[in-house]
Amino acid sequence: MAPEVSLRAADIRAWLREHLTGEFAPLVGTGGPGREHEHLELRAKWERVLGAAGWIGLGWPAPYGRGATIAEQVVFFEEYARAGGPGRLSHIGEYLLAPTLIEHGTDAQRRRFLPPIASASELWCQGYSEPGAGSDLAGVRTRATLADGRWLVSGQKVWTSLAHVADWCFVLARTDPASTRKAGLSYLLVPLSQPGVTVRPIVQLTGTSEFNEVFFDEAVTDADLVVGAPGDGWRVATSTLSYERGVATLGQQLGFARELAAVVAIARANGTFDDPVVADRIADAWAGLQGLRHHALRALSATSPDPTGASVAKLLWAGWHQRLGELAMDVGGAASTVASAAPYDLTDAQLLFLFTRADTIYGGSDEIQRNIVADRVLGRVQR
Ligand SMILES: Cc1cc2nc3c(=O)[nH]c(=O)nc-3n(C[C@H](O)[C@H](O)[C@H](O)COP(=O)(O)OP(=O)(O)OC[C@H]3O[C@@H](n4cnc5c(N)ncnc54)[C@H](O)[C@@H]3O)c2cc1C
């Protein structure tokens, strides 16, 4: 049973003030986009402090979580962002795998995996994308065969966020060799600490590494660590995708507000705010952010799920954030194009600009989101 914590904003704020201090003080404001490499060990320890206090899995139903309402979870996210809480390491387990296990897992899987996600003693990553299967996820070629009561997994995943710190990976693999496309896939839970797994960080534009290549060479996992029935992995995998973002969106938007405030501060300090075109873009960014917030609140409070709401939200925030990165460079003027020290000592504005290039790709690219809107809302019939 999760520890009881008060979900009142003032109590959350007080808890964060009391705990995000001392040895954790250096974490304030760290670990965000382009800064994922910062303080990894200390952030893992911080996750365990959050877990021990009962802040992980707030929205999961009892007995694993608190069954907190969306409004209560939003308060936590907003206070966390306001306090400058560091970028999270346990969110893939908490927000993607856990709801999937609650919906599709067995009791034994829930008992085995939810408590260590809640205590942050096991961190997870998501093994979907492959060199030939990104937008076209049904092209997955990683295969798994069942032999002597174990799955043997072989293949390559790519762009796997946080695999370099994760203990486990949920892997979409082809388990029926005769199958094609969406049929014959299975959703497997695979431990990463074993000889059959190699994780290679990929250096990103920011000079840091948030994601990785992951190679499976007859990696082993137990026969019962398949979520849903073998061959039903597509259904399970797409339900995981539907949990992406969710209530975390509002905390993310407070981060956006802080970034916008930093851009405004640069523009004020160097006089670029006096340029009417810059002022126009800043005002536009501010208004766009209000729109994002209202859209997120409306989507979260909707009584019936909107099948395209997530696509619309993704399109809106990814484009907004990318334009903010461009604005951050423009208000900085020519200095923005030069790193302050060799080899790659970047300012926050430069990191923001470079990292936001990825926003319109991950979690489903802009083109794919527009395809979804075209098909499901506007009634396009593909020939
Ligand atoms: C920062 C970051 C973190 C990520 N983390 C993870 C992770 O943890 N786990 C994981 O599994 N994956 C992760 N990914 C991978 C991500 O899901 C893929 O990059 C994404 O789905 C796009 O796939 P792709 O890179 O193979 O590009 P492709 O699918 O090859 O697309 C290339 C281009 O073609 C366009 N395109 C493709 N198909 C169509 C179409 N039908 N119609 C119109 N345009 C199309 C795309 O929009 C894109 O512009 C991450 C990616 C990034 C950038």
JSON list of C-alpha atoms in Angstrom, two decimals, residues 16 21 208 238 244 264 320:
[
{"chain": "A", "resi": 16, "resn": "LEU", "atom": "CA", "xyz": [9.43, 19.79, -1.72]},
{"chain": "A", "resi": 21, "resn": "THR", "atom": "CA", "xyz": [17.55, 20.69, -0.28]},
{"chain": "A", "resi": 208, "resn": "THR", "atom": "CA", "xyz": [24.69, 14.85, -24.56]},
{"chain": "A", "resi": 238, "resn": "THR", "atom": "CA", "xyz": [-0.72, 0.95, -28.82]},
{"chain": "A", "resi": 244, "resn": "GLU", "atom": "CA", "xyz": [2.12, 9.05, -23.23]},
{"chain": "A", "resi": 264, "resn": "VAL", "atom": "CA", "xyz": [12.01, 37.51, -22.22]},
{"chain": "A", "resi": 320, "resn": "TRP", "atom": "CA", "xyz": [5.09, 25.91, -30.00]}
]
